[in-house]
mmCIF file of C-alpha atoms in Angstrom:
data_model
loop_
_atom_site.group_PDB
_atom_site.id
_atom_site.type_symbol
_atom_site.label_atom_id
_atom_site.label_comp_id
_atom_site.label_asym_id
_atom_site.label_seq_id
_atom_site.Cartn_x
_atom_site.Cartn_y
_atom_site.Cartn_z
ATOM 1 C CA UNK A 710 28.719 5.306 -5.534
ATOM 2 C CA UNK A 711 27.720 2.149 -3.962
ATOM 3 C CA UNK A 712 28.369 2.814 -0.702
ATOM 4 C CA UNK A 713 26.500 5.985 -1.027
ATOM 5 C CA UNK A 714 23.090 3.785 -1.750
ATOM 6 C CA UNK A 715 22.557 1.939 1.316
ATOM 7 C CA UNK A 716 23.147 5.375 3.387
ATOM 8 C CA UNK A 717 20.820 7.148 1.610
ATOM 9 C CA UNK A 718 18.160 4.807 1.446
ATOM 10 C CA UNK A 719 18.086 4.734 5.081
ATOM 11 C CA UNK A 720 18.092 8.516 5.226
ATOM 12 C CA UNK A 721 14.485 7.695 3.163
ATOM 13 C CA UNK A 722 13.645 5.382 5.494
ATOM 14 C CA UNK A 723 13.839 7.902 8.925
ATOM 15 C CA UNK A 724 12.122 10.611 7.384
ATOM 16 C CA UNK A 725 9.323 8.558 5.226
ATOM 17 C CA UNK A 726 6.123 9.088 6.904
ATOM 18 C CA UNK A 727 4.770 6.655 4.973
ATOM 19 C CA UNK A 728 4.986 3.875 1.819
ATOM 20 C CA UNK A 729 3.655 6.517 -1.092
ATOM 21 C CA UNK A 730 6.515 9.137 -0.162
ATOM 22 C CA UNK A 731 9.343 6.729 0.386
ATOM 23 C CA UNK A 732 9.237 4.525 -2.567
ATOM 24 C CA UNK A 733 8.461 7.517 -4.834
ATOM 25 C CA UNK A 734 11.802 8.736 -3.731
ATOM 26 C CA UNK A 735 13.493 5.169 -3.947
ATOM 27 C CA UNK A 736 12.559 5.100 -7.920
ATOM 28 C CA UNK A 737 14.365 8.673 -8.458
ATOM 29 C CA UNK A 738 17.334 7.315 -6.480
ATOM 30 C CA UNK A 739 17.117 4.048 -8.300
ATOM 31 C CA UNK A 740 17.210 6.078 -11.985
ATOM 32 C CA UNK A 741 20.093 8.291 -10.464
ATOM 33 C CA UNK A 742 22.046 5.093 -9.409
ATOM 34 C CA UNK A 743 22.025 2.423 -12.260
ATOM 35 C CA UNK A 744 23.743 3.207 -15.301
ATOM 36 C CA UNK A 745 21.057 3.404 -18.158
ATOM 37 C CA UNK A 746 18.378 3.772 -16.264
ATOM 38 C CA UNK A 747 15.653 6.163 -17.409
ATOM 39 C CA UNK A 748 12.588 4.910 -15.454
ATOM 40 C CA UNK A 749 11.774 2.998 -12.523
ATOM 41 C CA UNK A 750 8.678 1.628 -10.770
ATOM 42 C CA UNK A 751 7.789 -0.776 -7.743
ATOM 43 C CA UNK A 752 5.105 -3.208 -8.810
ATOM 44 C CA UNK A 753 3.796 -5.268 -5.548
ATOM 45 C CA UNK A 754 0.827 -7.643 -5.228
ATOM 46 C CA UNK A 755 -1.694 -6.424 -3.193
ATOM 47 C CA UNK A 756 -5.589 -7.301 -2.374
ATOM 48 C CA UNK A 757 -4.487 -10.123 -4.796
ATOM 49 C CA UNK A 758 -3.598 -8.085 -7.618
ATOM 50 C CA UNK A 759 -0.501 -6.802 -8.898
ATOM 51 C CA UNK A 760 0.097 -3.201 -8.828
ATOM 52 C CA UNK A 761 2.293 -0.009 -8.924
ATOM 53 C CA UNK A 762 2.924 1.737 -5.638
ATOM 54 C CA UNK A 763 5.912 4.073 -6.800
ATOM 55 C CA UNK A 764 7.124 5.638 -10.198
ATOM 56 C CA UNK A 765 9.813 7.832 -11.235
ATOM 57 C CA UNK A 766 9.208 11.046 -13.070
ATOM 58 C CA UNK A 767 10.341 9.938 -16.268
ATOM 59 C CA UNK A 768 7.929 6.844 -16.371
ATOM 60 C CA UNK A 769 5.821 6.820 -19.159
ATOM 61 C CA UNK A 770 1.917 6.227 -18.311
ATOM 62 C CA UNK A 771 0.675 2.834 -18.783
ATOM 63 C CA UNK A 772 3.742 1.370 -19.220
ATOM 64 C CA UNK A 773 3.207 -1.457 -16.100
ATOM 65 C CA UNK A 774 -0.883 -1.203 -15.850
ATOM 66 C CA UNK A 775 -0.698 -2.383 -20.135
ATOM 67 C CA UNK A 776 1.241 -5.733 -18.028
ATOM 68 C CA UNK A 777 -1.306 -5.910 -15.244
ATOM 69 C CA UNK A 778 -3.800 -5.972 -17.821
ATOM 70 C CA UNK A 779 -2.157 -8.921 -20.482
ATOM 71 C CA UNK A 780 -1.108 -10.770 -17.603
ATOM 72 C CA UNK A 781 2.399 -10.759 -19.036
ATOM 73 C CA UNK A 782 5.747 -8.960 -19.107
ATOM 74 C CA UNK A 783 8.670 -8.228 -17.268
ATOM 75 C CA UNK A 784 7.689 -6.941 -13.711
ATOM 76 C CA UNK A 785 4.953 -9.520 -13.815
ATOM 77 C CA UNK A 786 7.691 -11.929 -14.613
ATOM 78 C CA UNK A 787 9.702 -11.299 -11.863
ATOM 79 C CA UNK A 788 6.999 -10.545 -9.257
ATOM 80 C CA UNK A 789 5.461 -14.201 -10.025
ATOM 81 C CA UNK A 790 8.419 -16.323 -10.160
ATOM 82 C CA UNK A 791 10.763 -14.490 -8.206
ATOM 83 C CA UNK A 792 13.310 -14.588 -11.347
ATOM 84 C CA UNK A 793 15.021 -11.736 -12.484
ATOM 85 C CA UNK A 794 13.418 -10.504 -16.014
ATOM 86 C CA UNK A 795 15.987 -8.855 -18.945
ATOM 87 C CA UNK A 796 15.328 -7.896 -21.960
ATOM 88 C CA UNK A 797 18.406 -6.004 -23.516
ATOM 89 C CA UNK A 798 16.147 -4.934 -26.425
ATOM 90 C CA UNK A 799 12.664 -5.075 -26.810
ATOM 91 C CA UNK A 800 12.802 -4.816 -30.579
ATOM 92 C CA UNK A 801 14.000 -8.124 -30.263
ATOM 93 C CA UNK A 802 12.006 -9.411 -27.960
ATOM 94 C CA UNK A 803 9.457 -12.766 -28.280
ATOM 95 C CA UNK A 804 8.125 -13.239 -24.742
ATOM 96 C CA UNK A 805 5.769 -11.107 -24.107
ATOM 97 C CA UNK A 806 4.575 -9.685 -27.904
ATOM 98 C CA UNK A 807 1.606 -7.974 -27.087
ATOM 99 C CA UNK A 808 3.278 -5.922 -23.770
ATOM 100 C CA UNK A 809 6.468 -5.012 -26.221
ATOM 101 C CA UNK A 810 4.707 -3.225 -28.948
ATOM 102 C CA UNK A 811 3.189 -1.075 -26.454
ATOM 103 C CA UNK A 812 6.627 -0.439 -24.615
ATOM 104 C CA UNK A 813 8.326 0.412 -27.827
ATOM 105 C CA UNK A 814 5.441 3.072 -28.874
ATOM 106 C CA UNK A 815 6.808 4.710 -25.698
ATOM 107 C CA UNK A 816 10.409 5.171 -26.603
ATOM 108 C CA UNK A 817 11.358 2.068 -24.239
ATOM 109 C CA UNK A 818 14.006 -0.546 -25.778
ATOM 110 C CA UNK A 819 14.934 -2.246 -22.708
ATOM 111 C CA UNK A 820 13.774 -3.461 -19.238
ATOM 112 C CA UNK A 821 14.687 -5.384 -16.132
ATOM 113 C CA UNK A 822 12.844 -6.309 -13.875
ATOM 114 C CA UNK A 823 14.227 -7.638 -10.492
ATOM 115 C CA UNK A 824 12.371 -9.818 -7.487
ATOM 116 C CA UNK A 825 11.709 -8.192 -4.926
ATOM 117 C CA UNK A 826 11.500 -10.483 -1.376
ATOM 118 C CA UNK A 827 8.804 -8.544 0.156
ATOM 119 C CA UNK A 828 7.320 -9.827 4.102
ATOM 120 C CA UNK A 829 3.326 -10.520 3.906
ATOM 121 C CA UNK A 830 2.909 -10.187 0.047
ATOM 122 C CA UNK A 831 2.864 -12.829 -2.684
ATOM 123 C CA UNK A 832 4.981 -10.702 -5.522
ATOM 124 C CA UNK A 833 6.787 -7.667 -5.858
ATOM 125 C CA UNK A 834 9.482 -6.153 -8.214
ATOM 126 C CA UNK A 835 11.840 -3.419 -8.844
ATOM 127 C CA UNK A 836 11.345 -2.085 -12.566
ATOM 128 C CA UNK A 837 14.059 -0.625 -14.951
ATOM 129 C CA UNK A 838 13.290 0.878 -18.200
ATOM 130 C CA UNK A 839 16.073 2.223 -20.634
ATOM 131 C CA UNK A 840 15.386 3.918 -23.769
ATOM 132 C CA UNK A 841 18.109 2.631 -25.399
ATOM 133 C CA UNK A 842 18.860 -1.427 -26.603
ATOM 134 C CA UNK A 843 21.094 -2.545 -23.834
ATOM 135 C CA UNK A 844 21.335 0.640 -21.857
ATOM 136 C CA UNK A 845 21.315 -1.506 -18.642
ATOM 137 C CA UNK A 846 23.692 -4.042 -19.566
ATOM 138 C CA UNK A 847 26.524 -1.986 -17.551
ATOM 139 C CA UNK A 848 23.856 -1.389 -15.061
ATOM 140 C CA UNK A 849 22.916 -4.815 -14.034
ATOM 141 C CA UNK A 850 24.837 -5.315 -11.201
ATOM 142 C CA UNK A 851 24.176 -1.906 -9.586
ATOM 143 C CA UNK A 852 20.421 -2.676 -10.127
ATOM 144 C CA UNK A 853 20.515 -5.814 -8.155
ATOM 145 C CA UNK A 854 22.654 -3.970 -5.149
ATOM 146 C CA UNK A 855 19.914 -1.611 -5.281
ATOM 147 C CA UNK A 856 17.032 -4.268 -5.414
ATOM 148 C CA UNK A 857 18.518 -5.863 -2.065
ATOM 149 C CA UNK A 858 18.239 -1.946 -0.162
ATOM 150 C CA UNK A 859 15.048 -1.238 -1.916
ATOM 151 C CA UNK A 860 13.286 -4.577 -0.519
ATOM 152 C CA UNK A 861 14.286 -3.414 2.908
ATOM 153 C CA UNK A 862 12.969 -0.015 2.058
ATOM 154 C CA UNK A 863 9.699 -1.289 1.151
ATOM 155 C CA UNK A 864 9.543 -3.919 4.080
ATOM 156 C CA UNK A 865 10.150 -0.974 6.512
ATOM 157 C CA UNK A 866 6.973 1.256 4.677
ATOM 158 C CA UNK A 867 4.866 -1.481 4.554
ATOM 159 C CA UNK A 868 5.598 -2.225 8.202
ATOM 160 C CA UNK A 869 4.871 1.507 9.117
ATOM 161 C CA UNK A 870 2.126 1.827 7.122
ATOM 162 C CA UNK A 871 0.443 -1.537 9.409
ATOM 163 C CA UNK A 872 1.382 -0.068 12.129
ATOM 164 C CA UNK A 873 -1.139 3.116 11.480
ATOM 165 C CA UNK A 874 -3.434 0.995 10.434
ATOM 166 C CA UNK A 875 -3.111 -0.925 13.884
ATOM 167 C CA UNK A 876 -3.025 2.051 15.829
ATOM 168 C CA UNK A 877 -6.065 3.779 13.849
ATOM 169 C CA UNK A 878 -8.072 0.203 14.483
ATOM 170 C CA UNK A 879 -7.168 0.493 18.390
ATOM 171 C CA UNK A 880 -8.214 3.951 18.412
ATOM 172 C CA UNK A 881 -11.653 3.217 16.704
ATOM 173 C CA UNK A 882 -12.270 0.474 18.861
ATOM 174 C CA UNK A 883 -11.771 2.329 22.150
ATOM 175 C CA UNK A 884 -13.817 5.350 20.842
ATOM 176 C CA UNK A 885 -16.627 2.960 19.534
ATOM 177 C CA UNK A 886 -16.331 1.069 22.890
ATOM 178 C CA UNK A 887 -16.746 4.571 24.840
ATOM 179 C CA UNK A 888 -19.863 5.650 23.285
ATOM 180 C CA UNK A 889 -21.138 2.211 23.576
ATOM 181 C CA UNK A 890 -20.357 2.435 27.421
ATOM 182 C CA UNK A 891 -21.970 5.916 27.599
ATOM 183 C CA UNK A 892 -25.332 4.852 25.923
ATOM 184 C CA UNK A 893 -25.062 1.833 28.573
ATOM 185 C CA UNK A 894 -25.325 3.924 31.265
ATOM 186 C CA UNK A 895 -27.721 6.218 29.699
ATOM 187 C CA UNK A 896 -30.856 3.374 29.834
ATOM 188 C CA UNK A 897 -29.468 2.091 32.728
ATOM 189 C CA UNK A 898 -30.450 5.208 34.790
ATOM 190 C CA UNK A 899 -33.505 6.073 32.796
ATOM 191 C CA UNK A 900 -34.860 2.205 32.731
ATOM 192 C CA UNK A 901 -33.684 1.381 36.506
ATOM 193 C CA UNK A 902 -31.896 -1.975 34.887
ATOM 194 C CA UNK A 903 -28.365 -3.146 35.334
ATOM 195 C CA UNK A 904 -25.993 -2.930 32.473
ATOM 196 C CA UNK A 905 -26.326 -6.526 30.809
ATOM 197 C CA UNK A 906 -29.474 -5.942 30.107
ATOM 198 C CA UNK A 907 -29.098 -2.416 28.886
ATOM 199 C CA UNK A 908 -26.783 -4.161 26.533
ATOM 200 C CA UNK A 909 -29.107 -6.299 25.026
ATOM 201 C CA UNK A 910 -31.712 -3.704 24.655
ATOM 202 C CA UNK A 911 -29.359 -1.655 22.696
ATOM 203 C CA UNK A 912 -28.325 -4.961 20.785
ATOM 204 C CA UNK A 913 -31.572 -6.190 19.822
ATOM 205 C CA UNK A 914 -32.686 -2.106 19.007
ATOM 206 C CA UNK A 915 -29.606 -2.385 16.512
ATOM 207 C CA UNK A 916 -30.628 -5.530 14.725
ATOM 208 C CA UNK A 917 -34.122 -4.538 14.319
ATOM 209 C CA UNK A 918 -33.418 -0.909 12.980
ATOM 210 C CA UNK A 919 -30.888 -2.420 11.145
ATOM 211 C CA UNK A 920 -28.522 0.522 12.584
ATOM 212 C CA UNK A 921 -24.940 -0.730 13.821
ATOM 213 C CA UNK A 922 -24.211 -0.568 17.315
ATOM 214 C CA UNK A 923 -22.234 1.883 17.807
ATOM 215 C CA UNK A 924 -23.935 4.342 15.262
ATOM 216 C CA UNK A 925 -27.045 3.516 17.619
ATOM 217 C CA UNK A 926 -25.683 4.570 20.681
ATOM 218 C CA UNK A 927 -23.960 7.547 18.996
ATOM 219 C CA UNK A 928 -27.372 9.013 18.611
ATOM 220 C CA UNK A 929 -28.358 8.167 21.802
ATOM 221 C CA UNK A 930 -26.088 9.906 23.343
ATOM 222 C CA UNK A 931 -26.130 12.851 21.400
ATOM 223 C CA UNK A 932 -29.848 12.889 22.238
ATOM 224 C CA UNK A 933 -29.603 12.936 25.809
ATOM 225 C CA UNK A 934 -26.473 15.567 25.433
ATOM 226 C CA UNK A 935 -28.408 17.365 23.820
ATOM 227 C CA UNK A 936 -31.593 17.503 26.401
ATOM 228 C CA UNK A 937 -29.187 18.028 29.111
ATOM 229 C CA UNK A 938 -27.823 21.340 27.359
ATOM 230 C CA UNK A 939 -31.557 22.698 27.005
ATOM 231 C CA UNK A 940 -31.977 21.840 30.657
ATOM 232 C CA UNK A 941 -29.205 23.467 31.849
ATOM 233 C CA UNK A 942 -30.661 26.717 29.269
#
């Protein structure tokens, strides 16, 4: 069973087309692969706030926004000082009070909650819920194997999902710098002036119409499109 994780979490990883899809199925495989296990979620910190990105099916609603919310609990725990959290039975448990009575309302009697070392982001963690006290004391040590696959699982997502960002910025920019170049040429030939100061025209137009840019010169040239179609009619 071990062996089999690392090989299918890089099956995930070649077909994910993205971070939503892949961790989604890295909590199923997480609930399928530690002993006791009857809920998972990834909690990372993002826009400087902690979040989930990924639950399993069986995770009851709430359970890590009610932690978000008090500031305390096990995933925040573990996401903040990069400690594993374990609590072999909430019924028991003193160190987060307000968090617990919630979790037990939901059927949950334990959690653990393991670091997760995630590249760019301040905090993130790999969250086990059992429904039983000390479900996931046989489970511990699977849970951990898995935490050290499921970081680079979520490394590789979150590297894939900058990279479309990146490539969706580049394409943006060329397009914007296209239309830009278009409207350039536009007043050039209709004003008989060169293009730097067809550029500033356009600039200055922008800043007192209080129109960006590139919005500017999109109408521009959709103007003059426009009156060349009804000349060539």
């Amino acid at each position: 069973m071990t062996q089999e994780i690392p090989d299918t979490l890089d099956q995930a990883i070649a077909r994910s087309q993205g971070l939503d899809p892949l961790l989604r199925d890295l909590t199923d495989r997480a609930v399928a692969h530690v002993p006791g296990a009857d809920a998972c979620s990834v909690t990372v910190r993002r826009a400087d706030r902690l979040m989930t990105l990924a639950g399993s099916s069986g995770l009851p609603s709430g359970l890590d926004l009610r932690q978000y919310e008090n500031g305390s609990g096990p995933c925040v725990d573990a996401a903040e000082t990069g400690e594993t959290q374990y609590s072999p039975d909430l019924a028991a448990e003193t160190r987060w009070p307000t968090y617990t009575e919630y979790a037990l309302a939901t059927g949950v009697r334990c959690a653990l909650a393991l670091p997760l070392p995630v590249r760019g982001e301040t905090g993130a963690a790999l969250n086990l819920y059992g429904r039983e006290p000390e479900s996931l004391a046989e489970g511990r040590e699977a849970a951990r194997t898995f935490a050290v696959r499921a970081a680079d699982a979520v490394n590789e997502a979150l590297r894939l999902e900058r990279q479309q960002a990146s490539a969706a910025d580049v394409r943006t920019a060329l397009l914007s710098r296209s239309v830009i170049d278009q409207a350039v040429g536009i007043l050039m030939a209709r004003e008989r002036i060169d293009a730097h100061h067809a550029l500033e025209r356009l600039r200055r137009a922008s800043q007192h119409t209080n129109v960006k840019l590139r919005d500017l010169c999109d109408e521009l040239v959709a103007r003059a499109s426009g009156g060349a179609s009804r000349r060539r009619q």
